[in-house]
Amino acid sequence: MSVHSSIFWHNESDTEAFAKTLVASNDLSNAIVELRGDLGAGKTTLTRYLLQALGVTGRIKSPTYAIVETYTGHDAAGKPLAISHFDFYRFNDPEEWEDAGFRDIFAAAGLKIVEWADKAHPLLPPAQFVISIEMLADESRRASVQIC
Ligand SMILES: Nc1ncnc2c1ncn2[C@@H]1O[C@H](COP(=O)(O)OP(=O)(O)OP(=O)(O)O)[C@@H](O)[C@H]1O
Ligand SMILES: [Mg+2]
């Protein structure tokens, strides 16, 4: 079964509020969250607000070159939560899946947030949450949320 809903973000404050709600109302501690959308849609921006809502402080940079950045946040019970933020835009060597330890990260506990998941197909396990972001003409965003 999957649940769909569609929402508007007029600005980044709306994105931030959405991130807080998603974190407060779902157990993400073992989830894969896939973020879809064109270049510049707002995937990394949403990731920053998700990480902040999970208690990550400090600089959160886009993993476009490193492919993954890892963080420690905390879950609803206050326990440490491993979070990995992937951007597979430049991923093109399947051997790197093993060599860089990506397989291990997906096999372990923790939250995985993934941009450009289609570039890691078919290595990537299926996501539990798929959030698609579309930029509209006035620069607001339409987001659709699918809970798989
Ligand atoms: N809800 C929003 N309202 C207005 N501007 C936004 C919103 N979300 C993101 N932006 C702006 O859009 C720009 C691109 O955002 P971001 O880097 O998050 O995109 P992305 O989807 O991660 O792109 P890429 O595919 O290149 O990684 C940034 O300047 C950001 O501030
Ligand atoms: Mg990005």
mmCIF file of C-alpha atoms and ligand atoms in Angstrom:
data_model
loop_
_atom_site.group_PDB
_atom_site.id
_atom_site.type_symbol
_atom_site.label_atom_id
_atom_site.label_comp_id
_atom_site.label_asym_id
_atom_site.label_seq_id
_atom_site.Cartn_x
_atom_site.Cartn_y
_atom_site.Cartn_z
ATOM 1 C CA MET A 1 0.000 0.000 0.000
ATOM 2 C CA SER A 2 1.210 3.494 -0.561
ATOM 3 C CA VAL A 3 -0.100 6.863 0.535
ATOM 4 C CA HIS A 4 0.268 9.979 -1.618
ATOM 5 C CA SER A 5 -0.189 13.599 -0.687
ATOM 6 C CA SER A 6 0.602 16.824 -2.472
ATOM 7 C CA ILE A 7 1.567 20.123 -0.855
ATOM 8 C CA PHE A 8 2.845 23.606 -1.725
ATOM 9 C CA TRP A 9 5.905 25.290 -0.315
ATOM 10 C CA HIS A 10 5.708 29.018 -0.969
ATOM 11 C CA ASN A 11 9.205 29.543 0.387
ATOM 12 C CA GLU A 12 11.902 27.801 2.396
ATOM 13 C CA SER A 13 10.026 28.393 5.659
ATOM 14 C CA ASP A 14 7.335 26.072 4.335
ATOM 15 C CA THR A 15 10.003 23.505 3.478
ATOM 16 C CA GLU A 16 11.361 23.831 7.009
ATOM 17 C CA ALA A 17 7.912 23.378 8.542
ATOM 18 C CA PHE A 18 7.338 20.298 6.390
ATOM 19 C CA ALA A 19 10.671 18.813 7.518
ATOM 20 C CA LYS A 20 9.742 19.313 11.160
ATOM 21 C CA THR A 21 6.362 17.666 10.639
ATOM 22 C CA LEU A 22 7.824 14.720 8.739
ATOM 23 C CA VAL A 23 10.370 14.089 11.488
ATOM 24 C CA ALA A 24 7.804 14.495 14.283
ATOM 25 C CA SER A 25 5.211 12.185 12.760
ATOM 26 C CA ASN A 26 7.320 9.361 11.330
ATOM 27 C CA ASP A 27 10.021 7.038 12.569
ATOM 28 C CA LEU A 28 12.837 7.734 10.134
ATOM 29 C CA SER A 29 15.502 5.970 12.175
ATOM 30 C CA ASN A 30 15.824 3.101 9.706
ATOM 31 C CA ALA A 31 14.343 4.604 6.591
ATOM 32 C CA ILE A 32 15.473 5.392 3.093
ATOM 33 C CA VAL A 33 14.061 8.758 1.989
ATOM 34 C CA GLU A 34 14.359 9.354 -1.744
ATOM 35 C CA LEU A 35 14.241 12.968 -2.947
ATOM 36 C CA ARG A 36 13.288 13.453 -6.594
ATOM 37 C CA GLY A 37 13.300 16.580 -8.693
ATOM 38 C CA ASP A 38 15.309 18.458 -11.297
ATOM 39 C CA LEU A 39 18.575 20.265 -10.662
ATOM 40 C CA GLY A 40 17.818 23.087 -8.245
ATOM 41 C CA ALA A 41 14.398 21.757 -7.248
ATOM 42 C CA GLY A 42 15.260 21.995 -3.555
ATOM 43 C CA LYS A 43 16.346 18.475 -2.534
ATOM 44 C CA THR A 44 19.460 19.528 -0.611
ATOM 45 C CA THR A 45 17.535 22.383 0.972
ATOM 46 C CA LEU A 46 14.929 19.952 2.295
ATOM 47 C CA THR A 47 17.741 17.667 3.489
ATOM 48 C CA ARG A 48 19.272 20.538 5.491
ATOM 49 C CA TYR A 49 15.958 21.147 7.257
ATOM 50 C CA LEU A 50 15.463 17.429 7.887
ATOM 51 C CA LEU A 51 18.939 17.200 9.408
ATOM 52 C CA GLN A 52 18.279 20.270 11.559
ATOM 53 C CA ALA A 53 14.965 18.780 12.712
ATOM 54 C CA LEU A 54 16.919 15.664 13.718
ATOM 55 C CA GLY A 55 19.297 17.694 15.849
ATOM 56 C CA VAL A 56 22.268 17.998 13.497
ATOM 57 C CA THR A 57 24.115 21.251 14.041
ATOM 58 C CA GLY A 58 26.893 22.810 12.002
ATOM 59 C CA ARG A 59 27.563 22.969 8.318
ATOM 60 C CA ILE A 60 25.589 20.720 6.007
ATOM 61 C CA LYS A 61 27.134 20.645 2.569
ATOM 62 C CA SER A 62 25.869 19.135 -0.642
ATOM 63 C CA PRO A 63 27.552 15.750 -1.253
ATOM 64 C CA THR A 64 27.676 16.227 -5.015
ATOM 65 C CA TYR A 65 31.412 15.466 -5.204
ATOM 66 C CA ALA A 66 31.820 13.161 -2.203
ATOM 67 C CA ILE A 67 28.557 11.315 -3.041
ATOM 68 C CA VAL A 68 27.899 10.838 0.685
ATOM 69 C CA GLU A 69 28.133 12.970 3.812
ATOM 70 C CA THR A 70 27.435 11.410 7.193
ATOM 71 C CA TYR A 71 26.029 12.992 10.335
ATOM 72 C CA THR A 72 24.881 12.036 13.801
ATOM 73 C CA GLY A 73 21.496 13.338 14.865
ATOM 74 C CA HIS A 74 19.127 11.966 17.443
ATOM 75 C CA ASP A 75 15.912 9.984 17.246
ATOM 76 C CA ALA A 76 12.632 10.780 19.020
ATOM 77 C CA ALA A 77 13.918 9.052 22.182
ATOM 78 C CA GLY A 78 17.081 11.150 22.127
ATOM 79 C CA LYS A 79 19.321 8.267 21.105
ATOM 80 C CA PRO A 80 22.093 8.913 18.552
ATOM 81 C CA LEU A 81 20.939 8.451 14.979
ATOM 82 C CA ALA A 82 23.323 7.811 12.078
ATOM 83 C CA ILE A 83 22.292 9.778 9.005
ATOM 84 C CA SER A 84 23.815 9.468 5.529
ATOM 85 C CA HIS A 85 23.015 12.016 2.834
ATOM 86 C CA PHE A 86 23.726 10.738 -0.669
ATOM 87 C CA ASP A 87 23.821 12.552 -3.988
ATOM 88 C CA PHE A 88 24.350 10.015 -6.765
ATOM 89 C CA TYR A 89 24.394 12.606 -9.561
ATOM 90 C CA ARG A 90 28.038 11.823 -10.371
ATOM 91 C CA PHE A 91 27.892 8.132 -9.517
ATOM 92 C CA ASN A 92 28.882 6.058 -12.538
ATOM 93 C CA ASP A 93 31.084 3.232 -11.284
ATOM 94 C CA PRO A 94 29.153 0.283 -9.801
ATOM 95 C CA GLU A 95 32.374 -0.998 -8.189
ATOM 96 C CA GLU A 96 32.314 2.069 -6.007
ATOM 97 C CA TRP A 97 29.165 0.694 -4.374
ATOM 98 C CA GLU A 98 31.328 -1.896 -2.598
ATOM 99 C CA ASP A 99 34.616 -0.015 -2.483
ATOM 100 C CA ALA A 100 33.271 3.182 -0.981
ATOM 101 C CA GLY A 101 31.205 1.275 1.582
ATOM 102 C CA PHE A 102 27.796 2.279 0.271
ATOM 103 C CA ARG A 103 26.532 -1.294 0.517
ATOM 104 C CA ASP A 104 27.514 -1.321 4.196
ATOM 105 C CA ILE A 105 25.738 1.959 4.887
ATOM 106 C CA PHE A 106 22.481 0.692 3.364
ATOM 107 C CA ALA A 107 22.786 -2.597 5.275
ATOM 108 C CA ALA A 108 23.270 -0.806 8.602
ATOM 109 C CA ALA A 109 20.742 0.982 10.797
ATOM 110 C CA GLY A 110 20.201 4.680 10.341
ATOM 111 C CA LEU A 111 18.475 7.170 8.088
ATOM 112 C CA LYS A 112 19.546 7.424 4.461
ATOM 113 C CA ILE A 113 18.482 10.477 2.445
ATOM 114 C CA VAL A 114 19.107 10.056 -1.264
ATOM 115 C CA GLU A 115 19.234 12.538 -4.160
ATOM 116 C CA TRP A 116 19.436 11.223 -7.736
ATOM 117 C CA ALA A 117 18.604 7.657 -6.710
ATOM 118 C CA ASP A 118 17.929 6.703 -10.329
ATOM 119 C CA LYS A 119 21.682 6.970 -11.006
ATOM 120 C CA ALA A 120 22.332 4.195 -8.464
ATOM 121 C CA HIS A 121 19.679 1.898 -9.862
ATOM 122 C CA PRO A 122 19.534 -1.123 -9.405
ATOM 123 C CA LEU A 123 21.984 -1.197 -6.484
ATOM 124 C CA LEU A 124 19.908 0.965 -4.169
ATOM 125 C CA PRO A 125 17.285 -0.753 -1.996
ATOM 126 C CA PRO A 126 13.701 0.544 -2.302
ATOM 127 C CA ALA A 127 12.793 3.702 -0.398
ATOM 128 C CA GLN A 128 10.118 3.939 2.303
ATOM 129 C CA PHE A 129 9.474 7.626 1.562
ATOM 130 C CA VAL A 130 9.626 9.261 -1.864
ATOM 131 C CA ILE A 131 9.381 13.050 -1.927
ATOM 132 C CA SER A 132 9.171 14.654 -5.367
ATOM 133 C CA ILE A 133 9.806 18.393 -5.622
ATOM 134 C CA GLU A 134 8.903 20.567 -8.575
ATOM 135 C CA MET A 135 9.771 24.246 -8.976
ATOM 136 C CA LEU A 136 6.865 26.325 -10.261
ATOM 137 C CA ALA A 137 7.082 29.497 -12.374
ATOM 138 C CA ASP A 138 6.912 31.769 -9.302
ATOM 139 C CA GLU A 139 9.732 29.764 -7.629
ATOM 140 C CA SER A 140 7.376 28.169 -5.143
ATOM 141 C CA ARG A 141 7.550 24.395 -4.949
ATOM 142 C CA ARG A 142 4.997 21.646 -5.306
ATOM 143 C CA ALA A 143 5.985 18.569 -3.343
ATOM 144 C CA SER A 144 4.390 15.178 -3.439
ATOM 145 C CA VAL A 145 4.981 12.709 -0.688
ATOM 146 C CA GLN A 146 4.656 8.988 -1.169
ATOM 147 C CA ILE A 147 4.891 6.654 1.789
ATOM 148 C CA CYS A 148 5.639 3.234 0.353
HETATM 149 N N1 LIG B 1 11.007 26.006 -0.896
HETATM 150 C C1 LIG B 1 11.847 26.826 -1.537
HETATM 151 N N2 LIG B 1 11.466 28.064 -1.873
HETATM 152 C C2 LIG B 1 12.312 28.889 -2.523
HETATM 153 N N3 LIG B 1 13.580 28.581 -2.884
HETATM 154 C C3 LIG B 1 14.015 27.363 -2.590
HETATM 155 C C4 LIG B 1 13.182 26.412 -1.910
HETATM 156 N N4 LIG B 1 13.884 25.259 -1.775
HETATM 157 C C5 LIG B 1 15.093 25.494 -2.335
HETATM 158 N N5 LIG B 1 15.195 26.743 -2.803
HETATM 159 C C6 LIG B 1 16.374 27.318 -3.466
HETATM 160 O O1 LIG B 1 16.638 26.614 -4.657
HETATM 161 C C7 LIG B 1 18.025 26.539 -4.899
HETATM 162 C C8 LIG B 1 18.449 25.123 -5.201
HETATM 163 O O2 LIG B 1 18.167 24.294 -4.087
HETATM 164 P P1 LIG B 1 18.923 22.923 -3.811
HETATM 165 O O3 LIG B 1 20.382 23.070 -3.866
HETATM 166 O O4 LIG B 1 18.316 22.415 -2.539
HETATM 167 O O5 LIG B 1 18.446 22.024 -5.048
HETATM 168 P P2 LIG B 1 18.726 20.486 -5.369
HETATM 169 O O6 LIG B 1 17.427 19.887 -5.739
HETATM 170 O O7 LIG B 1 19.460 19.842 -4.226
HETATM 171 O O8 LIG B 1 19.659 20.543 -6.653
HETATM 172 P P3 LIG B 1 20.736 19.494 -7.209
HETATM 173 O O9 LIG B 1 19.985 18.482 -8.021
HETATM 174 O O10 LIG B 1 21.628 20.342 -8.063
HETATM 175 O O11 LIG B 1 21.445 18.874 -6.043
HETATM 176 C C9 LIG B 1 18.710 27.119 -3.660
HETATM 177 O O12 LIG B 1 19.133 28.431 -3.979
HETATM 178 C C10 LIG B 1 17.622 27.155 -2.625
HETATM 179 O O13 LIG B 1 17.803 28.214 -1.719
HETATM 180 MG MG MG B 2 21.243 18.775 -4.165
#
